[in-house]
Amino acid sequence: MSKRWTIISYLILVYTCYRCTWAQTQLPEQPTNNLDLEAALPEPRAYVPDSQYLDFVYHNHEELTRFLRATSARYPNLTALYSIGKSIQGRELWVLVVSSSPYEHMIGKPDVKYVGNIHGNEPVGRELLLHLIQYLVSSYDTDQYVKWLLDNTRIHIMPSMNPDGFAVSKEGTCDGGQGRYNARGFDLNRNFPDYFKQNNKRGQPETDAVKDWISKIQFVLSGSLHGGALVASYPYDNTPNASPLGAVFQTYSAAPSLTPDDDVFKHLSLVYAKNHAKMSRGVACKSATPAFENGITNGAAWYPLTGGMQDYQYVWYGCMEVTLEISCCKYPPAYELRKYWEDNQLSMIKFLAEAHRGVQGFVFDNNNNPIERASLKIKGRDVGFQTTKHGEFWRILLPGYYKLEVFAEGYSPREIEFVVVEQHPTLLNVTLSPSKRTEGGSLSPISPLYRPIPGPPPHLYRPPTPGYGGGDSSIFSSITSGLNNLYSNLFG
């Protein structure tokens, strides 16, 4: 009797192991990147720079290039250096990947990024990103939090999007516009396609390079570092205008323009502000500038602008970007850089970790092949996102109950219910079946809800907005543009 039960137990064990092995071959490796693990880790440790490699000074383009190349050579297993293009004056637009898998995308793990110095005379972010690089690579073997972050995330860091503007900026200049623009006099943060209003400004090499970059990499989360204020500003930056006259007075009425993901954007902004040494206090940089409650603001509620980078990335590609204004003085003296690093170090790390919140997964066909560029949206949140060539998707969401709508050309659409919890991301694998064919051989019609919307954005879903793509070439548009430029030169 005992011998027979031993044989039966052995067969059950063998069968169970076979089933586990078979099941694992049917799905991609599931990521271990969860907030539960993150919460169990000790806080990131303070970083003390080694002046042999990097000091708290401003670096010109040649010095910046040497540092990036030297870091990539010293840490070949953690970094990969590439350029997305060149500025008007021929300076490389460098990006350094910092990750335990720097040369290739890690299946099931998100790509995130920071972009600094989009305004050339706001270089604090440029220097902090260099120190962030040094902090990450030098802490990987000794800091558990950093190791977790780099093992589960690919971090793309662009220290300077506007190296030409930086070259003509002057240290110690807190206000004004010298160096703000690129070499042709264009404000790069007013040079992207706009959701609410036709942007007729000619595309610049720097913005064209960024547009091409983000079209090729499915970024989940992004931060753009600026100066001139102390606040985390979230989309939308622009707002629909009922009339040309309203566009002028919109600057002063400061009406919010909220996205369907307003709860998430507020949360992301608060993560940065609350981990910052001062931002969440709502510090007003000058008596003439506003104080921001909890250190965050909706962009349009502060002042509306056309052609901003964060709105473009969100509407066109589903990437959640927050504009981080990190210094009251645009170009403070170099001796203050250490203080800025100490204020922002924890915020910069904790913000990136938020890419591991919400829902993530894969979209397959019936043969377990990944479906590329499947279109998805969270029901009730009409800004969509798409799958990568590996069928992956991510969406940052707060705890709650949601429905995911999935569509791909040639497949029947699906709607899946799921729950997001605080402790870890929800893993969701979706299988789509081919659409049924009619007697004539054509695919059966699909609900209008799932039809791609014509227009520049490649995404399936966009929020309904009055006047999308409309332009206003009147004198009021010029006046509004001038007022916004004056305001942004003074305050951010």
PDB file of N, CA, C and O in Angstrom, residues 76-129:
ATOM      1  N   PRO A  76      30.430  49.420 -19.259  1.00  0.00           N
ATOM      2  CA  PRO A  76      29.830  48.887 -20.491  1.00  0.00           C
ATOM      3  C   PRO A  76      28.652  47.961 -20.238  1.00  0.00           C
ATOM      4  O   PRO A  76      27.825  47.768 -21.136  1.00  0.00           O
ATOM      5  N   ASN A  77      28.544  47.406 -19.045  1.00  0.00           N
ATOM      6  CA  ASN A  77      27.432  46.502 -18.741  1.00  0.00           C
ATOM      7  C   ASN A  77      26.205  47.240 -18.209  1.00  0.00           C
ATOM      8  O   ASN A  77      25.152  46.628 -18.023  1.00  0.00           O
ATOM      9  N   LEU A  78      26.354  48.544 -17.969  1.00  0.00           N
ATOM     10  CA  LEU A  78      25.237  49.312 -17.416  1.00  0.00           C
ATOM     11  C   LEU A  78      24.827  50.485 -18.299  1.00  0.00           C
ATOM     12  O   LEU A  78      23.780  51.091 -18.056  1.00  0.00           O
ATOM     13  N   THR A  79      25.637  50.835 -19.299  1.00  0.00           N
ATOM     14  CA  THR A  79      25.341  52.028 -20.082  1.00  0.00           C
ATOM     15  C   THR A  79      25.500  51.786 -21.572  1.00  0.00           C
ATOM     16  O   THR A  79      26.265  50.925 -22.006  1.00  0.00           O
ATOM     17  N   ALA A  80      24.773  52.566 -22.350  1.00  0.00           N
ATOM     18  CA  ALA A  80      24.913  52.585 -23.811  1.00  0.00           C
ATOM     19  C   ALA A  80      24.679  54.015 -24.270  1.00  0.00           C
ATOM     20  O   ALA A  80      23.659  54.622 -23.938  1.00  0.00           O
ATOM     21  N   LEU A  81      25.617  54.561 -25.011  1.00  0.00           N
ATOM     22  CA  LEU A  81      25.547  55.940 -25.478  1.00  0.00           C
ATOM     23  C   LEU A  81      25.123  55.984 -26.935  1.00  0.00           C
ATOM     24  O   LEU A  81      25.656  55.259 -27.770  1.00  0.00           O
ATOM     25  N   TYR A  82      24.151  56.835 -27.235  1.00  0.00           N
ATOM     26  CA  TYR A  82      23.745  57.026 -28.624  1.00  0.00           C
ATOM     27  C   TYR A  82      23.300  58.465 -28.836  1.00  0.00           C
ATOM     28  O   TYR A  82      23.023  59.199 -27.885  1.00  0.00           O
ATOM     29  N   SER A  83      23.252  58.877 -30.096  1.00  0.00           N
ATOM     30  CA  SER A  83      22.804  60.214 -30.459  1.00  0.00           C
ATOM     31  C   SER A  83      21.524  60.100 -31.270  1.00  0.00           C
ATOM     32  O   SER A  83      21.404  59.234 -32.132  1.00  0.00           O
ATOM     33  N   ILE A  84      20.570  60.988 -31.004  1.00  0.00           N
ATOM     34  CA  ILE A  84      19.314  60.960 -31.769  1.00  0.00           C
ATOM     35  C   ILE A  84      19.360  61.946 -32.933  1.00  0.00           C
ATOM     36  O   ILE A  84      18.407  62.033 -33.703  1.00  0.00           O
ATOM     37  N   GLY A  85      20.438  62.689 -33.060  1.00  0.00           N
ATOM     38  CA  GLY A  85      20.553  63.672 -34.138  1.00  0.00           C
ATOM     39  C   GLY A  85      21.512  64.769 -33.747  1.00  0.00           C
ATOM     40  O   GLY A  85      22.295  64.632 -32.803  1.00  0.00           O
ATOM     41  N   LYS A  86      21.456  65.878 -34.467  1.00  0.00           N
ATOM     42  CA  LYS A  86      22.339  67.005 -34.200  1.00  0.00           C
ATOM     43  C   LYS A  86      21.547  68.302 -34.131  1.00  0.00           C
ATOM     44  O   LYS A  86      20.499  68.452 -34.757  1.00  0.00           O
ATOM     45  N   SER A  87      22.084  69.241 -33.369  1.00  0.00           N
ATOM     46  CA  SER A  87      21.504  70.578 -33.305  1.00  0.00           C
ATOM     47  C   SER A  87      21.813  71.330 -34.595  1.00  0.00           C
ATOM     48  O   SER A  87      22.553  70.836 -35.458  1.00  0.00           O
ATOM     49  N   ILE A  88      21.277  72.512 -34.718  1.00  0.00           N
ATOM     50  CA  ILE A  88      21.516  73.320 -35.915  1.00  0.00           C
ATOM     51  C   ILE A  88      23.004  73.558 -36.134  1.00  0.00           C
ATOM     52  O   ILE A  88      23.503  73.507 -37.262  1.00  0.00           O
ATOM     53  N   GLN A  89      23.731  73.772 -35.059  1.00  0.00           N
ATOM     54  CA  GLN A  89      25.163  74.049 -35.166  1.00  0.00           C
ATOM     55  C   GLN A  89      26.014  72.785 -35.111  1.00  0.00           C
ATOM     56  O   GLN A  89      27.232  72.867 -34.965  1.00  0.00           O
ATOM     57  N   GLY A  90      25.382  71.641 -35.255  1.00  0.00           N
ATOM     58  CA  GLY A  90      26.124  70.392 -35.403  1.00  0.00           C
ATOM     59  C   GLY A  90      26.508  69.695 -34.121  1.00  0.00           C
ATOM     60  O   GLY A  90      27.321  68.751 -34.155  1.00  0.00           O
ATOM     61  N   ARG A  91      25.953  70.083 -32.988  1.00  0.00           N
ATOM     62  CA  ARG A  91      26.259  69.400 -31.725  1.00  0.00           C
ATOM     63  C   ARG A  91      25.376  68.159 -31.589  1.00  0.00           C
ATOM     64  O   ARG A  91      24.181  68.207 -31.857  1.00  0.00           O
ATOM     65  N   GLU A  92      25.969  67.060 -31.154  1.00  0.00           N
ATOM     66  CA  GLU A  92      25.229  65.809 -30.984  1.00  0.00           C
ATOM     67  C   GLU A  92      24.188  65.940 -29.877  1.00  0.00           C
ATOM     68  O   GLU A  92      24.445  66.544 -28.825  1.00  0.00           O
ATOM     69  N   LEU A  93      23.027  65.365 -30.119  1.00  0.00           N
ATOM     70  CA  LEU A  93      21.976  65.284 -29.099  1.00  0.00           C
ATOM     71  C   LEU A  93      22.110  63.932 -28.422  1.00  0.00           C
ATOM     72  O   LEU A  93      21.506  62.934 -28.819  1.00  0.00           O
ATOM     73  N   TRP A  94      22.941  63.895 -27.389  1.00  0.00           N
ATOM     74  CA  TRP A  94      23.318  62.638 -26.754  1.00  0.00           C
ATOM     75  C   TRP A  94      22.225  62.095 -25.840  1.00  0.00           C
ATOM     76  O   TRP A  94      21.539  62.851 -25.149  1.00  0.00           O
ATOM     77  N   VAL A  95      22.115  60.778 -25.824  1.00  0.00           N
ATOM     78  CA  VAL A  95      21.280  60.064 -24.862  1.00  0.00           C
ATOM     79  C   VAL A  95      22.107  58.912 -24.297  1.00  0.00           C
ATOM     80  O   VAL A  95      22.754  58.181 -25.057  1.00  0.00           O
ATOM     81  N   LEU A  96      22.105  58.774 -22.990  1.00  0.00           N
ATOM     82  CA  LEU A  96      22.780  57.640 -22.354  1.00  0.00           C
ATOM     83  C   LEU A  96      21.737  56.752 -21.697  1.00  0.00           C
ATOM     84  O   LEU A  96      20.938  57.224 -20.885  1.00  0.00           O
ATOM     85  N   VAL A  97      21.726  55.476 -22.068  1.00  0.00           N
ATOM     86  CA  VAL A  97      20.859  54.498 -21.404  1.00  0.00           C
ATOM     87  C   VAL A  97      21.592  53.983 -20.178  1.00  0.00           C
ATOM     88  O   VAL A  97      22.776  53.628 -20.253  1.00  0.00           O
ATOM     89  N   VAL A  98      20.899  53.942 -19.051  1.00  0.00           N
ATOM     90  CA  VAL A  98      21.437  53.341 -17.832  1.00  0.00           C
ATOM     91  C   VAL A  98      20.489  52.229 -17.417  1.00  0.00           C
ATOM     92  O   VAL A  98      19.319  52.476 -17.122  1.00  0.00           O
ATOM     93  N   SER A  99      20.990  51.010 -17.431  1.00  0.00           N
ATOM     94  CA  SER A  99      20.150  49.833 -17.167  1.00  0.00           C
ATOM     95  C   SER A  99      21.043  48.605 -17.089  1.00  0.00           C
ATOM     96  O   SER A  99      22.161  48.609 -17.604  1.00  0.00           O
ATOM     97  N   SER A 100      20.540  47.557 -16.472  1.00  0.00           N
ATOM     98  CA  SER A 100      21.291  46.301 -16.496  1.00  0.00           C
ATOM     99  C   SER A 100      21.190  45.631 -17.858  1.00  0.00           C
ATOM    100  O   SER A 100      21.868  44.640 -18.117  1.00  0.00           O
ATOM    101  N   SER A 101      20.345  46.154 -18.732  1.00  0.00           N
ATOM    102  CA  SER A 101      20.259  45.692 -20.118  1.00  0.00           C
ATOM    103  C   SER A 101      20.306  46.920 -21.025  1.00  0.00           C
ATOM    104  O   SER A 101      19.308  47.303 -21.625  1.00  0.00           O
ATOM    105  N   PRO A 102      21.475  47.562 -21.133  1.00  0.00           N
ATOM    106  CA  PRO A 102      21.525  48.860 -21.817  1.00  0.00           C
ATOM    107  C   PRO A 102      21.399  48.802 -23.327  1.00  0.00           C
ATOM    108  O   PRO A 102      20.972  49.777 -23.942  1.00  0.00           O
ATOM    109  N   TYR A 103      21.774  47.680 -23.943  1.00  0.00           N
ATOM    110  CA  TYR A 103      21.851  47.643 -25.409  1.00  0.00           C
ATOM    111  C   TYR A 103      20.595  47.121 -26.076  1.00  0.00           C
ATOM    112  O   TYR A 103      20.463  47.201 -27.291  1.00  0.00           O
ATOM    113  N   GLU A 104      19.694  46.554 -25.307  1.00  0.00           N
ATOM    114  CA  GLU A 104      18.462  46.051 -25.907  1.00  0.00           C
ATOM    115  C   GLU A 104      17.320  46.179 -24.920  1.00  0.00           C
ATOM    116  O   GLU A 104      17.517  46.169 -23.709  1.00  0.00           O
ATOM    117  N   HIS A 105      16.150  46.322 -25.466  1.00  0.00           N
ATOM    118  CA  HIS A 105      14.953  46.439 -24.646  1.00  0.00           C
ATOM    119  C   HIS A 105      14.737  45.157 -23.852  1.00  0.00           C
ATOM    120  O   HIS A 105      14.883  44.052 -24.365  1.00  0.00           O
ATOM    121  N   MET A 106      14.399  45.299 -22.569  1.00  0.00           N
ATOM    122  CA  MET A 106      14.101  44.155 -21.725  1.00  0.00           C
ATOM    123  C   MET A 106      12.613  43.824 -21.854  1.00  0.00           C
ATOM    124  O   MET A 106      11.764  44.662 -21.538  1.00  0.00           O
ATOM    125  N   ILE A 107      12.311  42.615 -22.340  1.00  0.00           N
ATOM    126  CA  ILE A 107      10.921  42.242 -22.579  1.00  0.00           C
ATOM    127  C   ILE A 107      10.114  42.358 -21.287  1.00  0.00           C
ATOM    128  O   ILE A 107      10.479  41.813 -20.246  1.00  0.00           O
ATOM    129  N   GLY A 108       9.007  43.085 -21.373  1.00  0.00           N
ATOM    130  CA  GLY A 108       8.106  43.220 -20.234  1.00  0.00           C
ATOM    131  C   GLY A 108       8.505  44.296 -19.253  1.00  0.00           C
ATOM    132  O   GLY A 108       7.835  44.467 -18.232  1.00  0.00           O
ATOM    133  N   LYS A 109       9.594  45.035 -19.545  1.00  0.00           N
ATOM    134  CA  LYS A 109      10.062  46.047 -18.602  1.00  0.00           C
ATOM    135  C   LYS A 109      10.094  47.410 -19.299  1.00  0.00           C
ATOM    136  O   LYS A 109      10.533  47.526 -20.436  1.00  0.00           O
ATOM    137  N   PRO A 110       9.642  48.458 -18.616  1.00  0.00           N
ATOM    138  CA  PRO A 110       9.373  49.730 -19.290  1.00  0.00           C
ATOM    139  C   PRO A 110      10.618  50.557 -19.591  1.00  0.00           C
ATOM    140  O   PRO A 110      11.628  50.495 -18.888  1.00  0.00           O
ATOM    141  N   ASP A 111      10.515  51.362 -20.651  1.00  0.00           N
ATOM    142  CA  ASP A 111      11.504  52.390 -20.971  1.00  0.00           C
ATOM    143  C   ASP A 111      10.993  53.727 -20.442  1.00  0.00           C
ATOM    144  O   ASP A 111       9.834  54.091 -20.664  1.00  0.00           O
ATOM    145  N   VAL A 112      11.861  54.452 -19.754  1.00  0.00           N
ATOM    146  CA  VAL A 112      11.517  55.765 -19.207  1.00  0.00           C
ATOM    147  C   VAL A 112      12.624  56.736 -19.599  1.00  0.00           C
ATOM    148  O   VAL A 112      13.696  56.325 -20.047  1.00  0.00           O
ATOM    149  N   LYS A 113      12.384  58.031 -19.398  1.00  0.00           N
ATOM    150  CA  LYS A 113      13.417  58.981 -19.808  1.00  0.00           C
ATOM    151  C   LYS A 113      13.325  60.279 -19.034  1.00  0.00           C
ATOM    152  O   LYS A 113      12.280  60.631 -18.468  1.00  0.00           O
ATOM    153  N   TYR A 114      14.460  60.976 -19.032  1.00  0.00           N
ATOM    154  CA  TYR A 114      14.549  62.359 -18.600  1.00  0.00           C
ATOM    155  C   TYR A 114      15.156  63.165 -19.740  1.00  0.00           C
ATOM    156  O   TYR A 114      16.079  62.705 -20.418  1.00  0.00           O
ATOM    157  N   VAL A 115      14.640  64.374 -19.934  1.00  0.00           N
ATOM    158  CA  VAL A 115      15.184  65.307 -20.921  1.00  0.00           C
ATOM    159  C   VAL A 115      15.491  66.618 -20.207  1.00  0.00           C
ATOM    160  O   VAL A 115      14.635  67.167 -19.510  1.00  0.00           O
ATOM    161  N   GLY A 116      16.709  67.115 -20.365  1.00  0.00           N
ATOM    162  CA  GLY A 116      17.099  68.364 -19.738  1.00  0.00           C
ATOM    163  C   GLY A 116      17.429  69.442 -20.752  1.00  0.00           C
ATOM    164  O   GLY A 116      17.659  69.156 -21.930  1.00  0.00           O
ATOM    165  N   ASN A 117      17.434  70.700 -20.278  1.00  0.00           N
ATOM    166  CA  ASN A 117      18.008  71.796 -21.055  1.00  0.00           C
ATOM    167  C   ASN A 117      17.300  72.030 -22.386  1.00  0.00           C
ATOM    168  O   ASN A 117      17.920  72.431 -23.361  1.00  0.00           O
ATOM    169  N   ILE A 118      15.966  71.813 -22.434  1.00  0.00           N
ATOM    170  CA  ILE A 118      15.218  72.130 -23.656  1.00  0.00           C
ATOM    171  C   ILE A 118      15.264  73.635 -23.896  1.00  0.00           C
ATOM    172  O   ILE A 118      15.245  74.095 -25.027  1.00  0.00           O
ATOM    173  N   HIS A 119      15.326  74.402 -22.810  1.00  0.00           N
ATOM    174  CA  HIS A 119      15.630  75.827 -22.883  1.00  0.00           C
ATOM    175  C   HIS A 119      17.104  75.978 -22.500  1.00  0.00           C
ATOM    176  O   HIS A 119      17.506  75.624 -21.395  1.00  0.00           O
ATOM    177  N   GLY A 120      17.888  76.523 -23.423  1.00  0.00           N
ATOM    178  CA  GLY A 120      19.335  76.525 -23.240  1.00  0.00           C
ATOM    179  C   GLY A 120      19.823  77.269 -22.020  1.00  0.00           C
ATOM    180  O   GLY A 120      20.887  76.952 -21.478  1.00  0.00           O
ATOM    181  N   ASN A 121      19.057  78.270 -21.555  1.00  0.00           N
ATOM    182  CA  ASN A 121      19.481  79.054 -20.396  1.00  0.00           C
ATOM    183  C   ASN A 121      18.932  78.508 -19.084  1.00  0.00           C
ATOM    184  O   ASN A 121      18.914  79.214 -18.070  1.00  0.00           O
ATOM    185  N   GLU A 122      18.465  77.256 -19.097  1.00  0.00           N
ATOM    186  CA  GLU A 122      17.987  76.585 -17.884  1.00  0.00           C
ATOM    187  C   GLU A 122      18.781  75.291 -17.709  1.00  0.00           C
ATOM    188  O   GLU A 122      18.279  74.189 -17.961  1.00  0.00           O
ATOM    189  N   PRO A 123      20.048  75.400 -17.283  1.00  0.00           N
ATOM    190  CA  PRO A 123      20.950  74.249 -17.314  1.00  0.00           C
ATOM    191  C   PRO A 123      21.087  73.467 -16.013  1.00  0.00           C
ATOM    192  O   PRO A 123      21.906  72.546 -15.949  1.00  0.00           O
ATOM    193  N   VAL A 124      20.331  73.812 -14.973  1.00  0.00           N
ATOM    194  CA  VAL A 124      20.451  73.039 -13.735  1.00  0.00           C
ATOM    195  C   VAL A 124      20.092  71.579 -14.000  1.00  0.00           C
ATOM    196  O   VAL A 124      20.792  70.655 -13.565  1.00  0.00           O
ATOM    197  N   GLY A 125      19.006  71.346 -14.737  1.00  0.00           N
ATOM    198  CA  GLY A 125      18.609  69.974 -15.065  1.00  0.00           C
ATOM    199  C   GLY A 125      19.677  69.253 -15.862  1.00  0.00           C
ATOM    200  O   GLY A 125      19.892  68.046 -15.680  1.00  0.00           O
ATOM    201  N   ARG A 126      20.362  69.958 -16.745  1.00  0.00           N
ATOM    202  CA  ARG A 126      21.455  69.381 -17.535  1.00  0.00           C
ATOM    203  C   ARG A 126      22.523  68.792 -16.607  1.00  0.00           C
ATOM    204  O   ARG A 126      22.977  67.659 -16.791  1.00  0.00           O
ATOM    205  N   GLU A 127      22.917  69.555 -15.589  1.00  0.00           N
ATOM    206  CA  GLU A 127      23.955  69.082 -14.676  1.00  0.00           C
ATOM    207  C   GLU A 127      23.437  67.997 -13.728  1.00  0.00           C
ATOM    208  O   GLU A 127      24.143  67.037 -13.428  1.00  0.00           O
ATOM    209  N   LEU A 128      22.185  68.136 -13.280  1.00  0.00           N
ATOM    210  CA  LEU A 128      21.641  67.100 -12.389  1.00  0.00           C
ATOM    211  C   LEU A 128      21.534  65.760 -13.100  1.00  0.00           C
ATOM    212  O   LEU A 128      21.713  64.706 -12.480  1.00  0.00           O
ATOM    213  N   LEU A 129      21.255  65.788 -14.395  1.00  0.00           N
ATOM    214  CA  LEU A 129      21.164  64.525 -15.127  1.00  0.00           C
ATOM    215  C   LEU A 129      22.532  63.870 -15.272  1.00  0.00           C
ATOM    216  O   LEU A 129      22.635  62.630 -15.255  1.00  0.00           O
TER     217      LEU A 129
END
